[in-house]
Coordinates of C-alpha atoms in Angstrom, one line a residue:
Chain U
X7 CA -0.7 -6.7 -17.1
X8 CA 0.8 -4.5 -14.7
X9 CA 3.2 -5.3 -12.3
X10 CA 5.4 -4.7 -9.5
X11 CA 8.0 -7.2 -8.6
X12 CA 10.5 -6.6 -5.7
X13 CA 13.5 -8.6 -4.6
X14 CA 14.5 -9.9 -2.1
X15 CA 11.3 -11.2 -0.8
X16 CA 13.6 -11.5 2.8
X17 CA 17.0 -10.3 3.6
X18 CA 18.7 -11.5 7.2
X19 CA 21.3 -8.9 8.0
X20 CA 23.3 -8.2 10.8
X21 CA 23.7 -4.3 12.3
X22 CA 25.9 -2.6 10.6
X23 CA 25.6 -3.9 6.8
X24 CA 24.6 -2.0 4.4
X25 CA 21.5 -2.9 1.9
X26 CA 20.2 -2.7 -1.5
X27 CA 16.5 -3.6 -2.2
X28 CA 15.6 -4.1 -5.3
X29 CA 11.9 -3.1 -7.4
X30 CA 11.0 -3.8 -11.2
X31 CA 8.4 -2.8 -12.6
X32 CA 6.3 -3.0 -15.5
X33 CA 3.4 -0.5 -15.7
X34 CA 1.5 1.0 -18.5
X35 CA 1.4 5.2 -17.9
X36 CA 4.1 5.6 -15.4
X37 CA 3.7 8.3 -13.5
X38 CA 5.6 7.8 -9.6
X39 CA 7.4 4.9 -8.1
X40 CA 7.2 5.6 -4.2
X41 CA 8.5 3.0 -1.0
X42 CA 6.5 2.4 2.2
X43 CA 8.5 0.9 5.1
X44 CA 5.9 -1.2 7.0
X45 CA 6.2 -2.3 10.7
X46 CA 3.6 -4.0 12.7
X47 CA 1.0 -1.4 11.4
X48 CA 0.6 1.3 9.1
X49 CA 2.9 1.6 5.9
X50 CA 4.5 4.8 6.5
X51 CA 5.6 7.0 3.3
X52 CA 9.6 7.1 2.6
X53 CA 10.1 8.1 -1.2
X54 CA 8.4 9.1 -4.5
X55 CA 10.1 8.9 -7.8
X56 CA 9.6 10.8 -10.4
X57 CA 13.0 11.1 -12.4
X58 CA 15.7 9.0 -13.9
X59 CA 18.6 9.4 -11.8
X60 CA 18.2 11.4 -9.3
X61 CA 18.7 10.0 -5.5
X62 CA 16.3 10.9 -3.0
X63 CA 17.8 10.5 0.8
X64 CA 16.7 10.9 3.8
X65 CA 19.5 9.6 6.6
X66 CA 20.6 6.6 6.1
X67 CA 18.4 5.9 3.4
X68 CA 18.5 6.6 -0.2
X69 CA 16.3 5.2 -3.4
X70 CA 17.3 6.3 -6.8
X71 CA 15.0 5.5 -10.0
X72 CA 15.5 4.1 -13.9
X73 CA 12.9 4.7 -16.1
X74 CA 14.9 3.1 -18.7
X75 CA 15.7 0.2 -17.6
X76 CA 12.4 0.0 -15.2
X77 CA 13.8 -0.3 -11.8
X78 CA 14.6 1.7 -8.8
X79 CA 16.6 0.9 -5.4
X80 CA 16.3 1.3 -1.8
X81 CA 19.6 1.7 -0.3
X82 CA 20.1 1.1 3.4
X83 CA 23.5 2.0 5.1
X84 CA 24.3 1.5 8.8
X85 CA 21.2 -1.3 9.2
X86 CA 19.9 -1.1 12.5
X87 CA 17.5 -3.0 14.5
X88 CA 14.7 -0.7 13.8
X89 CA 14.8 -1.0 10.4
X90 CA 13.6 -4.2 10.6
X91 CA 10.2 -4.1 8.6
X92 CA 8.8 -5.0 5.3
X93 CA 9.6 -2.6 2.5
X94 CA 7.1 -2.3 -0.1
X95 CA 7.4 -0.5 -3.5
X96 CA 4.4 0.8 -5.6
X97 CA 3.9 2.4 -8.9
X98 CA 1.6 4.6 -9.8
X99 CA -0.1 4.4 -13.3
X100 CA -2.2 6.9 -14.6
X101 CA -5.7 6.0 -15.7
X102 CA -7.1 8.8 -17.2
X103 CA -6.4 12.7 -17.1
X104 CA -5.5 12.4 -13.6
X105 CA -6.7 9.6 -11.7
X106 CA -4.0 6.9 -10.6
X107 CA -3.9 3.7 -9.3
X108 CA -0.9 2.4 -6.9
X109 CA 0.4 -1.2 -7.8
X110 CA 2.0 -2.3 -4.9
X111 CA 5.0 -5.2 -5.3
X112 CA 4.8 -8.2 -2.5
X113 CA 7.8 -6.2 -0.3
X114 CA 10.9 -7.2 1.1
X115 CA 10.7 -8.1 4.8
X116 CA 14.2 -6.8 6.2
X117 CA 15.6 -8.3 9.1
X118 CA 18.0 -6.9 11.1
X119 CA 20.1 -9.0 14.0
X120 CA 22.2 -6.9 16.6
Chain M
X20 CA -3.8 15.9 13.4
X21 CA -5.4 12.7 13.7
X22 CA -4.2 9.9 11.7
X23 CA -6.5 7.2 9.7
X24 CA -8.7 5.5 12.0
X25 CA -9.8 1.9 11.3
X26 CA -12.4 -0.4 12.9
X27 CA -12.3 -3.0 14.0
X28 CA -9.3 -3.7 14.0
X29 CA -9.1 -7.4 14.6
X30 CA -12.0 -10.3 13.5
X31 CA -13.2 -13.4 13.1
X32 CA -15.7 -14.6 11.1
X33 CA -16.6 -17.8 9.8
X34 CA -16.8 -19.1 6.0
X35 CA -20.3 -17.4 4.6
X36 CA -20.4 -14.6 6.8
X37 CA -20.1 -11.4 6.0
X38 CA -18.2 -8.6 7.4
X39 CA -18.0 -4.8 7.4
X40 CA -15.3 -2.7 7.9
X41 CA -15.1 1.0 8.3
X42 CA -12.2 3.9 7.9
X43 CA -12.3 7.6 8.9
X44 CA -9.8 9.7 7.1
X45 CA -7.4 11.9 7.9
X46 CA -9.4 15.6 8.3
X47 CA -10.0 17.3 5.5
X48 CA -8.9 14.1 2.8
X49 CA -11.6 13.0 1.0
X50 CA -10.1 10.4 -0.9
X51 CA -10.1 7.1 0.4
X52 CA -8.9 4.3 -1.1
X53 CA -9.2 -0.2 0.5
X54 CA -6.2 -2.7 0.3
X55 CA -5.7 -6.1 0.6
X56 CA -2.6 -7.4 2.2
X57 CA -1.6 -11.1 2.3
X58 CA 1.5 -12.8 2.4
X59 CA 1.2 -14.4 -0.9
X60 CA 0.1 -11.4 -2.9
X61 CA 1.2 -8.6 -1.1
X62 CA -0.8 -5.2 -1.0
X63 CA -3.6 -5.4 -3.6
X64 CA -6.0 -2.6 -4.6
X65 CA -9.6 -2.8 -4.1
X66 CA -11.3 0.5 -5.0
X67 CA -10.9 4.2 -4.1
X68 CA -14.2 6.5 -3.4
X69 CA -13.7 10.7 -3.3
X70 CA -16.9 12.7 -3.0
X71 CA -19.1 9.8 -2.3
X72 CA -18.4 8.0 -6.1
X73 CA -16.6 4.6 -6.5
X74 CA -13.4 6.2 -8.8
X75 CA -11.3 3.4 -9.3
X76 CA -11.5 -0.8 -8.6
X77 CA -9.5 -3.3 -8.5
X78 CA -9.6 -7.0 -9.4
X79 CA -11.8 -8.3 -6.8
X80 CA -15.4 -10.1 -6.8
X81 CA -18.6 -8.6 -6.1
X82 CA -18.4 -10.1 -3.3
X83 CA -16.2 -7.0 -2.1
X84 CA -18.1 -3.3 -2.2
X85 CA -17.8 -0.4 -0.4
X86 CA -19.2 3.1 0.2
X87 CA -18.5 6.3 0.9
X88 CA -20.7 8.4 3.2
X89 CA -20.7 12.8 2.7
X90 CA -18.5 12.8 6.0
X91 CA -15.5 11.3 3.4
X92 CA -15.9 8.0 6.2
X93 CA -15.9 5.0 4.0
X94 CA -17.0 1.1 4.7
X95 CA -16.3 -1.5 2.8
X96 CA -18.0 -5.2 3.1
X97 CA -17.4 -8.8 2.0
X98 CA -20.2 -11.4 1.8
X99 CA -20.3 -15.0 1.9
X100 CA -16.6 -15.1 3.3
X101 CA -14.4 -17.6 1.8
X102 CA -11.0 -18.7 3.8
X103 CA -8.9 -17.3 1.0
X104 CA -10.3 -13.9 2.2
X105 CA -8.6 -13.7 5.4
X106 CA -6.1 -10.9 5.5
X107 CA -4.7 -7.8 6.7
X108 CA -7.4 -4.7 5.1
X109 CA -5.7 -1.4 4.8
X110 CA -7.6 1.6 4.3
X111 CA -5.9 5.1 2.7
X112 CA -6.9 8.3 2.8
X113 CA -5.8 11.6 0.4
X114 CA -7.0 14.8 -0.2
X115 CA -7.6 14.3 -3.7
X116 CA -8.2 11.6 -5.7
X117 CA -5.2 9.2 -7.8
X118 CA -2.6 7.4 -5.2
X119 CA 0.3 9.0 -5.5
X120 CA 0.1 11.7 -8.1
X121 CA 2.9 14.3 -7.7
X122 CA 2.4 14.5 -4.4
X123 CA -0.5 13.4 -3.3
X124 CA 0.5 11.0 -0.7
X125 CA -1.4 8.4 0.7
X126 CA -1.6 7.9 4.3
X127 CA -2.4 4.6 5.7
X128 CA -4.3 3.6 8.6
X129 CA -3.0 0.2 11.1
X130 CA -5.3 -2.2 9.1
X131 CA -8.6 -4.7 10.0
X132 CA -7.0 -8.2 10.5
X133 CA -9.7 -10.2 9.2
X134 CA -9.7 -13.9 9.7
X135 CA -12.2 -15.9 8.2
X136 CA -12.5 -19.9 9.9

């Protein structure tokens, strides 16, 4: 069965620290791994991983992927207050010629005390 | 642009009910796609419609269905409620169908928090 398994499932930090969240995954037709930070509302997109070794960043955040071993990281430097939120990670798996299916781990709520 | 819109977004129903939910895309996608999000099982698939056809479902009962109208606006509805379905339901839209694929990034809407008493 495919699945997505994240830890953390919660992480208290003070601002400042720096963070490494953690996503396994087991998935039949890997195609993506992408992260969504999610606030009160809408996930919002952050990265999508394609490639073995090669760290996307953006700021103060940067994910980088295994395909060997299965896993990929979130790496938070600097925490602030605002990055308080629940981090989720999903894989996509293809099903067919093109048509993929997200499987979406149970996230890592982040929280960040000034 | 205008984002993904969902209605309503907050309910309560009680146990047997049931409930319908809509989602307008973003402009122009015509992929949508339904979660559910719950504490204890995080963000699970339900199904994802493009061009009016059910593409893709997840594990959930018939008790869960959904639609897609020529407009790319999708509903989705639950019957005969149950407790356990009370949750967060998140609706995605693309412009093409499979979550994800090179590119093809979803874009969420803020949710329908559905509580079921």
């Amino acid at each position: 069965e495919d699945k997505v398994v994240q830890s953390p499932l919660s992480l208290v930090v003070h601002e400042g620290d720096t963070v490494t969240l953690n996503c396994s995954y087991e998935v039949t037709n890997f195609r993506s791994l992408l992260w969504y930070k999610q606030e009160k509302k809408a996930p919002t997109f952050l990265f999508m991983l394609t490639s073995s070794g090669i760290e996307k960043k953006s700021g103060r955040l940067s994910s980088i992927l295994d395909k060997k071993e299965l896993f990929s990281i979130l790496n938070i430097t600097a925490t602030q207050t605002g990055d308080s939120a629940i981090y989720l990670c999903a894989v996509e798996a293809a099903r067919g010629s093109t048509l993929g299916r997200l499987y979406f781990g149970r996230g890592t709520q982040l929280t960040v005390w000034p | 642009k205008a984002g993904v819109t969902q209605t309503p977004r907050y309910l309560i129903k009680t146990r047997g009910q049931q409930v319908t939910l809509s989602c307008s895309p973003i402009s122009g996608h015509r992929s949508v796609s339904w979660y559910q999000q719950t504490p204890g099982q995080g963000l699970q698939f339900l199904f994802e419609y493009f061009s009016e056809t059910q593409r893709n479902k997840g594990n959930f009962p018939g008790r869960f269905s959904g639609r897609q109208f020529s407009n790319s606006r999708s509903e989705m509805n639950v019957s005969t409620l149950e407790l356990g379905d009370s949750a967060l339901y998140l609706c995605a839209s693309s412009p093409r169908p499979g979550q994800g694929f090179s590119g093809n990034t979803i874009y969420f809407g803020e949710g329908s928090w559905l509580t079921v008493v």
